[in-house]
CSV table of C-alpha atoms in Angstrom, one decimal:
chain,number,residue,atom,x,y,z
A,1,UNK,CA,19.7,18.4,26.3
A,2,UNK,CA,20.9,20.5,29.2
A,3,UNK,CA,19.6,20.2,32.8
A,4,UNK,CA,19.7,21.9,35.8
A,5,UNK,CA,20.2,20.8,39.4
A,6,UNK,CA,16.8,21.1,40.5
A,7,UNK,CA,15.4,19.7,37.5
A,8,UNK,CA,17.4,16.3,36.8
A,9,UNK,CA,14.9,14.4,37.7
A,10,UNK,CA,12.6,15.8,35.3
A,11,UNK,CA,14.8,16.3,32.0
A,12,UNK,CA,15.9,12.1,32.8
A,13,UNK,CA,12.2,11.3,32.3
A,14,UNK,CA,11.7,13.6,29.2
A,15,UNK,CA,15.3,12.5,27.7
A,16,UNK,CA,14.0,8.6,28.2
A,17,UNK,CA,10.6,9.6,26.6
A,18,UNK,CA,12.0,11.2,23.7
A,19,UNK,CA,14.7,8.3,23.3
A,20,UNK,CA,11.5,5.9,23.2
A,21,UNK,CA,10.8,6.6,19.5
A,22,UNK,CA,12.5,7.9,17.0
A,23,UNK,CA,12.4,11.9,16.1
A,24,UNK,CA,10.7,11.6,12.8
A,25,UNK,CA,9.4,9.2,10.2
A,26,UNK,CA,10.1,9.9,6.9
A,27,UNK,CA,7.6,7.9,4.8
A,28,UNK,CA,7.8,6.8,1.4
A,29,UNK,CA,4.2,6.8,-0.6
A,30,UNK,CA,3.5,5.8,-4.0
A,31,UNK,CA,1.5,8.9,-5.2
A,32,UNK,CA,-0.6,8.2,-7.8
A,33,UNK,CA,-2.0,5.0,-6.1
A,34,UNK,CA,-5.4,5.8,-5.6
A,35,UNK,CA,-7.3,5.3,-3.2
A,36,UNK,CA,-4.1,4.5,-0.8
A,37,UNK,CA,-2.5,7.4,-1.5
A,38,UNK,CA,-2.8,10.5,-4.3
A,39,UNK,CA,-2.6,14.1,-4.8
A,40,UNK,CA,-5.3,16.6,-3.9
A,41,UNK,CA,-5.8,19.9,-6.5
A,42,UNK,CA,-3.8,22.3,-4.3
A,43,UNK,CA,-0.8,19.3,-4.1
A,44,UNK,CA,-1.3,18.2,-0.5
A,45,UNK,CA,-1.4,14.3,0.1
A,46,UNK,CA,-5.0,12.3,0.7
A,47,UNK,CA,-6.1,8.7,0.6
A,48,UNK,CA,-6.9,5.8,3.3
A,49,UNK,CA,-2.7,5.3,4.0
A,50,UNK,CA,-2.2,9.2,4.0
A,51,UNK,CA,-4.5,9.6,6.7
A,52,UNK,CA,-3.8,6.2,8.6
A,53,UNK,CA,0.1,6.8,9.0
A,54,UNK,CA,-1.0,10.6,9.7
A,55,UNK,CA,-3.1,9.3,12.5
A,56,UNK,CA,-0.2,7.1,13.7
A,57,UNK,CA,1.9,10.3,14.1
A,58,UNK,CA,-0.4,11.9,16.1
A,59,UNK,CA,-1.1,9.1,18.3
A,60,UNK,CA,2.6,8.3,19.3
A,61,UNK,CA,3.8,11.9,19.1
A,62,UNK,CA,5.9,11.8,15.8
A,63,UNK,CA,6.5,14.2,12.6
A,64,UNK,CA,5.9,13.0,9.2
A,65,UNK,CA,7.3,13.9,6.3
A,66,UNK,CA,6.0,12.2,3.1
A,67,UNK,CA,7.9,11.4,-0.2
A,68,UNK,CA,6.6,10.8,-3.5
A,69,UNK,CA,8.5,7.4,-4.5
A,70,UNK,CA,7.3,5.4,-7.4
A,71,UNK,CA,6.3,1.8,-6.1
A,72,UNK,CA,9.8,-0.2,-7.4
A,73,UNK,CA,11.5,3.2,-5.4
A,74,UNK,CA,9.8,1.6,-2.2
A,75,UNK,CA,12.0,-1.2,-0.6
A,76,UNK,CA,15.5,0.1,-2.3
A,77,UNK,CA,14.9,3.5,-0.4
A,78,UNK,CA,13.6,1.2,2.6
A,79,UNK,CA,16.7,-0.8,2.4
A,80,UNK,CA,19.2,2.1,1.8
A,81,UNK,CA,17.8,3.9,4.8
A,82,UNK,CA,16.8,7.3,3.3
A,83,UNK,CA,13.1,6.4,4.3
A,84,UNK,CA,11.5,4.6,7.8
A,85,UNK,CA,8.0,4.0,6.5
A,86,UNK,CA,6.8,2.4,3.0
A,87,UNK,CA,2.9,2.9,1.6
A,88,UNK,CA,2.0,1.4,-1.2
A,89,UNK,CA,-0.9,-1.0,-1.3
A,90,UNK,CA,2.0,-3.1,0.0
A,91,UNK,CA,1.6,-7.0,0.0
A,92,UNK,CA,2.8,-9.0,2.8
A,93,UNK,CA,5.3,-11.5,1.0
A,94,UNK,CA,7.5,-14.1,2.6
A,95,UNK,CA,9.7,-13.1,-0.5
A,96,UNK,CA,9.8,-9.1,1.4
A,97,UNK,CA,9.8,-10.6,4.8
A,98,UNK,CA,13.5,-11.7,4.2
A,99,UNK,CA,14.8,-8.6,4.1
A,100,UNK,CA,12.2,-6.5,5.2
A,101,UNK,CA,9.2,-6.1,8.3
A,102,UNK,CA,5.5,-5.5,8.4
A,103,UNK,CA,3.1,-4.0,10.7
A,104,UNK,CA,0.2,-6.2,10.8
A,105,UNK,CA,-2.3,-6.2,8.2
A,106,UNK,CA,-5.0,-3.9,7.3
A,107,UNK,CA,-6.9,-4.8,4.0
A,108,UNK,CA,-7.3,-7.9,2.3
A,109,UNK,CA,-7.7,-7.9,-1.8
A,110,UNK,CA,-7.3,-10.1,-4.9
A,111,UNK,CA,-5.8,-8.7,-8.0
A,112,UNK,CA,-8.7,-8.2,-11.1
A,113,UNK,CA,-8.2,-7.5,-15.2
A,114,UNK,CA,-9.4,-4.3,-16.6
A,115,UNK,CA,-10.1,-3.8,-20.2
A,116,UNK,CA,-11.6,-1.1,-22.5
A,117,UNK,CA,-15.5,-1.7,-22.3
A,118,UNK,CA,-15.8,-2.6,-26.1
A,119,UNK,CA,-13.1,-5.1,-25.6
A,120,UNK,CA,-13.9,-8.9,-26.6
A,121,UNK,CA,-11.8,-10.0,-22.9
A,122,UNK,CA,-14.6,-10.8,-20.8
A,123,UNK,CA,-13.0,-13.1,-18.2
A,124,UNK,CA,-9.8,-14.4,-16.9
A,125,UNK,CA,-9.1,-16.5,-20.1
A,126,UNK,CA,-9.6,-14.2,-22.7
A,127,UNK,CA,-6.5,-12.3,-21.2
A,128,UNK,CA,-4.2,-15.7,-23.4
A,129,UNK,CA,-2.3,-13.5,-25.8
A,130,UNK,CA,-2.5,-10.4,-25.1
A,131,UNK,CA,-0.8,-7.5,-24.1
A,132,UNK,CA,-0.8,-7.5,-20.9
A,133,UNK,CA,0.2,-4.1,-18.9
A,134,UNK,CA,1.3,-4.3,-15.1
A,135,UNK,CA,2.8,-2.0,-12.4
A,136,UNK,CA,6.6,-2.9,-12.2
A,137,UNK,CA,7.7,-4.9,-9.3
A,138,UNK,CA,4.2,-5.1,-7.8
A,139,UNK,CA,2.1,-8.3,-7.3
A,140,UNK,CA,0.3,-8.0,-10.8
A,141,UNK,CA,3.9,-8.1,-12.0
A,142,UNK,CA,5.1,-10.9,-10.4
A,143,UNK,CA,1.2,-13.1,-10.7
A,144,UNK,CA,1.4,-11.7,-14.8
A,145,UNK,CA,5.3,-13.4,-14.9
A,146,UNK,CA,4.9,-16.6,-12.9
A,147,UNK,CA,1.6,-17.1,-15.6
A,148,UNK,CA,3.2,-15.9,-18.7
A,149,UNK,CA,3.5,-19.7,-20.1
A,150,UNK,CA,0.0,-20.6,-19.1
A,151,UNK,CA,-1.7,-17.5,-21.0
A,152,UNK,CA,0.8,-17.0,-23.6
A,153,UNK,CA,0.9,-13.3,-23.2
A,154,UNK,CA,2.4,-11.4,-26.6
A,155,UNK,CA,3.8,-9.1,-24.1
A,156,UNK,CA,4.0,-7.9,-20.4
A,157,UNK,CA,4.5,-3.8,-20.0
A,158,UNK,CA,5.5,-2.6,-16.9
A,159,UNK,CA,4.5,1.2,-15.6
A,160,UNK,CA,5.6,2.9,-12.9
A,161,UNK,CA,1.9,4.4,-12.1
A,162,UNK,CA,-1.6,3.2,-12.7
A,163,UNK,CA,-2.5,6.3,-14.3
A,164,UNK,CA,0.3,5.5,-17.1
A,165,UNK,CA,-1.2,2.3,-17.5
A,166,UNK,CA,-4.2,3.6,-17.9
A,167,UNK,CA,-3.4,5.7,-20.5
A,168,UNK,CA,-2.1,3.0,-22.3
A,169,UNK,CA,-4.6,1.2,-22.6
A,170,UNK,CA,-6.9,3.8,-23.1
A,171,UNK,CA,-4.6,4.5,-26.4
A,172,UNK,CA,-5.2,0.2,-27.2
A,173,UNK,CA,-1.2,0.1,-26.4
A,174,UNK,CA,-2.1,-2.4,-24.4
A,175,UNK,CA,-4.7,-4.7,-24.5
A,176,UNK,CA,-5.7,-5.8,-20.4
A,177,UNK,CA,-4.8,-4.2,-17.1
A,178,UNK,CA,-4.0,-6.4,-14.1
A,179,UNK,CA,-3.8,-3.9,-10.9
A,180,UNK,CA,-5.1,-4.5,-7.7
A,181,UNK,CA,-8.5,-4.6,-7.2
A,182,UNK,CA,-9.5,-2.3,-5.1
A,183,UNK,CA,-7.4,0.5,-6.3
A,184,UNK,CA,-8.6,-0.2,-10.1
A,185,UNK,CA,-12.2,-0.3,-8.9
A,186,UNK,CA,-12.1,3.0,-7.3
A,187,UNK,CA,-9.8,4.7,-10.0
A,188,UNK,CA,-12.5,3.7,-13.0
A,189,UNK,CA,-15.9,4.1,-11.0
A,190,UNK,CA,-16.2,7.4,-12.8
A,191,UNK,CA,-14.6,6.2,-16.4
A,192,UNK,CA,-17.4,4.3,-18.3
A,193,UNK,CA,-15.0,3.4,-21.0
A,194,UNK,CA,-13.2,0.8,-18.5
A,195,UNK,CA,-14.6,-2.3,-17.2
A,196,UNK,CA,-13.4,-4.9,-14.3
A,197,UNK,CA,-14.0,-8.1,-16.4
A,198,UNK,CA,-12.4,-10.8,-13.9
A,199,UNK,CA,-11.0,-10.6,-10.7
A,200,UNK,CA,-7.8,-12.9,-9.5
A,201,UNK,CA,-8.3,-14.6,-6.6
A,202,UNK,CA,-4.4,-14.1,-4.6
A,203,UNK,CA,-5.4,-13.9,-0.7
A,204,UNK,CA,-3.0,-10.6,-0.3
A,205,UNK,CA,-2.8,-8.8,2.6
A,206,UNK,CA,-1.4,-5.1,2.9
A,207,UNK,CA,0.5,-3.3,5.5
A,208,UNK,CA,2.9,-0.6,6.1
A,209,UNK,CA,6.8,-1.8,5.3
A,210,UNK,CA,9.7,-0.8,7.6
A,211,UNK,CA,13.4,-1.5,7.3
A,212,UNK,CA,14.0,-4.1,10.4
A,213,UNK,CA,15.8,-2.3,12.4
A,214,UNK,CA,13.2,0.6,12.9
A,215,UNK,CA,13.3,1.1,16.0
A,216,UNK,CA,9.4,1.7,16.3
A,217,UNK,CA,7.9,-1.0,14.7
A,218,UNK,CA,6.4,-2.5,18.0
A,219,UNK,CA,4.6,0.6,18.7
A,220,UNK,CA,3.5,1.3,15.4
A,221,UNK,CA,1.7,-2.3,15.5
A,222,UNK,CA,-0.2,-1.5,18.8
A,223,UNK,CA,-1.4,1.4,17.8
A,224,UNK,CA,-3.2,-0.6,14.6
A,225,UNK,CA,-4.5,-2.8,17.4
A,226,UNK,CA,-5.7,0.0,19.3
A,227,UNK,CA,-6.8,1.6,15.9
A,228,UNK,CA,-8.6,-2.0,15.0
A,229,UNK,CA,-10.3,-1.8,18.5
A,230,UNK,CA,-11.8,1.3,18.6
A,231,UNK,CA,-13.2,1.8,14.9
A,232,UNK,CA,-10.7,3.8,13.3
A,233,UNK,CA,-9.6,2.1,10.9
A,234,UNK,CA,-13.3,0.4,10.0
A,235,UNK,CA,-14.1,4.7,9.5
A,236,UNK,CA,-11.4,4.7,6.8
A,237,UNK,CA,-12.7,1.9,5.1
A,238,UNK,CA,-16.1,3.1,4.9
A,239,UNK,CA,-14.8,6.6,4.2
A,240,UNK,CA,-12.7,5.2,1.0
A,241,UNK,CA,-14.7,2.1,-0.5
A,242,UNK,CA,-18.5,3.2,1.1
A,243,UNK,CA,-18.7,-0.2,2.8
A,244,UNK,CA,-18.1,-1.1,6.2
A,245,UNK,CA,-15.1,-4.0,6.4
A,246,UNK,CA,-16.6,-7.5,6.5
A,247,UNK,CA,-16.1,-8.5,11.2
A,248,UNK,CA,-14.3,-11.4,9.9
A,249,UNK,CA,-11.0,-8.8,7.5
A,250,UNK,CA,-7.6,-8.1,8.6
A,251,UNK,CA,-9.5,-4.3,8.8
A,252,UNK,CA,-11.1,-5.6,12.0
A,253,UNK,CA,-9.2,-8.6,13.4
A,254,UNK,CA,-5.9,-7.8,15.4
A,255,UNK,CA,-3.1,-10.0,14.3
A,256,UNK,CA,0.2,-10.6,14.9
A,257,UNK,CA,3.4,-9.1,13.3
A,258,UNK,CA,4.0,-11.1,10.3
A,259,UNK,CA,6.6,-13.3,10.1
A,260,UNK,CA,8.5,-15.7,6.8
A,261,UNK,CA,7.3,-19.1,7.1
């Protein structure tokens, strides 16, 4: 940046104001991941972390550029640097937090098992012995390994997409489905051949995922507050899941940075 005498003063401030926050965000999004994030017809990007980490750009001023990364792609592109921003349906973990940061939350969920409507599953324990599928390195992944003893699976098959899953068990490759709730629920409401036969109580909590030294982590988490405050973010919630978010959900509530315990 090159100044002039008379305007020193005034290319200082804009230097320090640009220096504030980083040029651009590049953002890493697990297309695919409906509602969070998917694919329109025409190719352009949509869904409730789309348009939230769009409206964060345009509140602090910043360019975004989006790249289709399949969820495991997340935190090794986080971690390598060739991305700032991670959206995913990403679960706050104290496992992530030791390597990784969070904004603070936005939507709270449970995992849930999804089986062909003429299957015989019809709650949580008729998933013992079967083949289980899962989205690699996601929390269905890790709940489905940590309880493969207890339920005896035959087998545990990972996907890198929901819709692969899907169409596995669509084809009876698979026998049950564990996926996050809310994603499954709105990928199926139209598709009468699925059904939501339990859901797995797990407390998680999503949020965007930053490598820790981004520099604009702090800003990015009061802007949720401010987006919290003023009904943004309850607007996205009713736009994508037709409910308003319960006064009492990390949708509503302002809450600090997350840190490991």
């Amino acid at each position: 940046m090159r100044c002039g005498v008379l305007a020193l003063a005034l290319c200082a401030s804009a230097w320090t104001n640009a220096e504030a926050l980083a040029a651009d965000w590049t953002v890493g999004a697990n297309i695919g991941n409906v509602p969070w994030e998917f694919a329109e017809k025409d190719g352009s990007y949509t869904g409730f972390e789309i348009e939230l980490v769009q409206e964060l750009g345009k509140r602090l001023n910043q360019t975004i550029d989006i790249q289709n990364l399949p969820f495991e792609g997340v935190i090794p592109a986080l971690l390598s640097d060739r991305i700032q921003i991670g959206i995913a349906s990403m679960t706050i973990t104290d496992e992530r937090l030791k390597s990784l940061a969070f904004a603070q939350p936005y939507f709270d969920a449970d995992q849930s098992v999804t089986t062909l409507a003429t299957s015989s599953v019809s709650d949580l324990d008729g998933i013992k012995g079967t083949r289980v599928a899962v989205e690699s390195a996601a929390t269905s992944d890790i709940w489905a390994t940590k309880n493969e003893a207890k339920y005896a699976f035959e087998s545990i098959n990972r996907y890198d997409s929901m819709s692969s899953a899907v169409l596995d068990l669509q084809a009876g490759r698979v026998d049950t489905y564990i996926a996050d709730m809310p994603a499954i629920a709105y990928y199926i409401k139209d598709k009468p051949q699925f059904h939501i036969v339990a859901r797995i109580p797990t407390g998680e909590q999503y949020s965007l995922i930053f490598n820790k030294n981004f520099a604009d982590i702090a800003a990015i988490n009061d802007a949720i507050s401010q987006m919290k405050k003023d009904g943004f973010l309850g607007s996205l919630h009713k736009k994508w899941f037709g409910t308003d978010p319960a006064t009492d959900s990390s949708t509503v509530v302002v809450e600090p940075l997350p840190v490991a315990k």
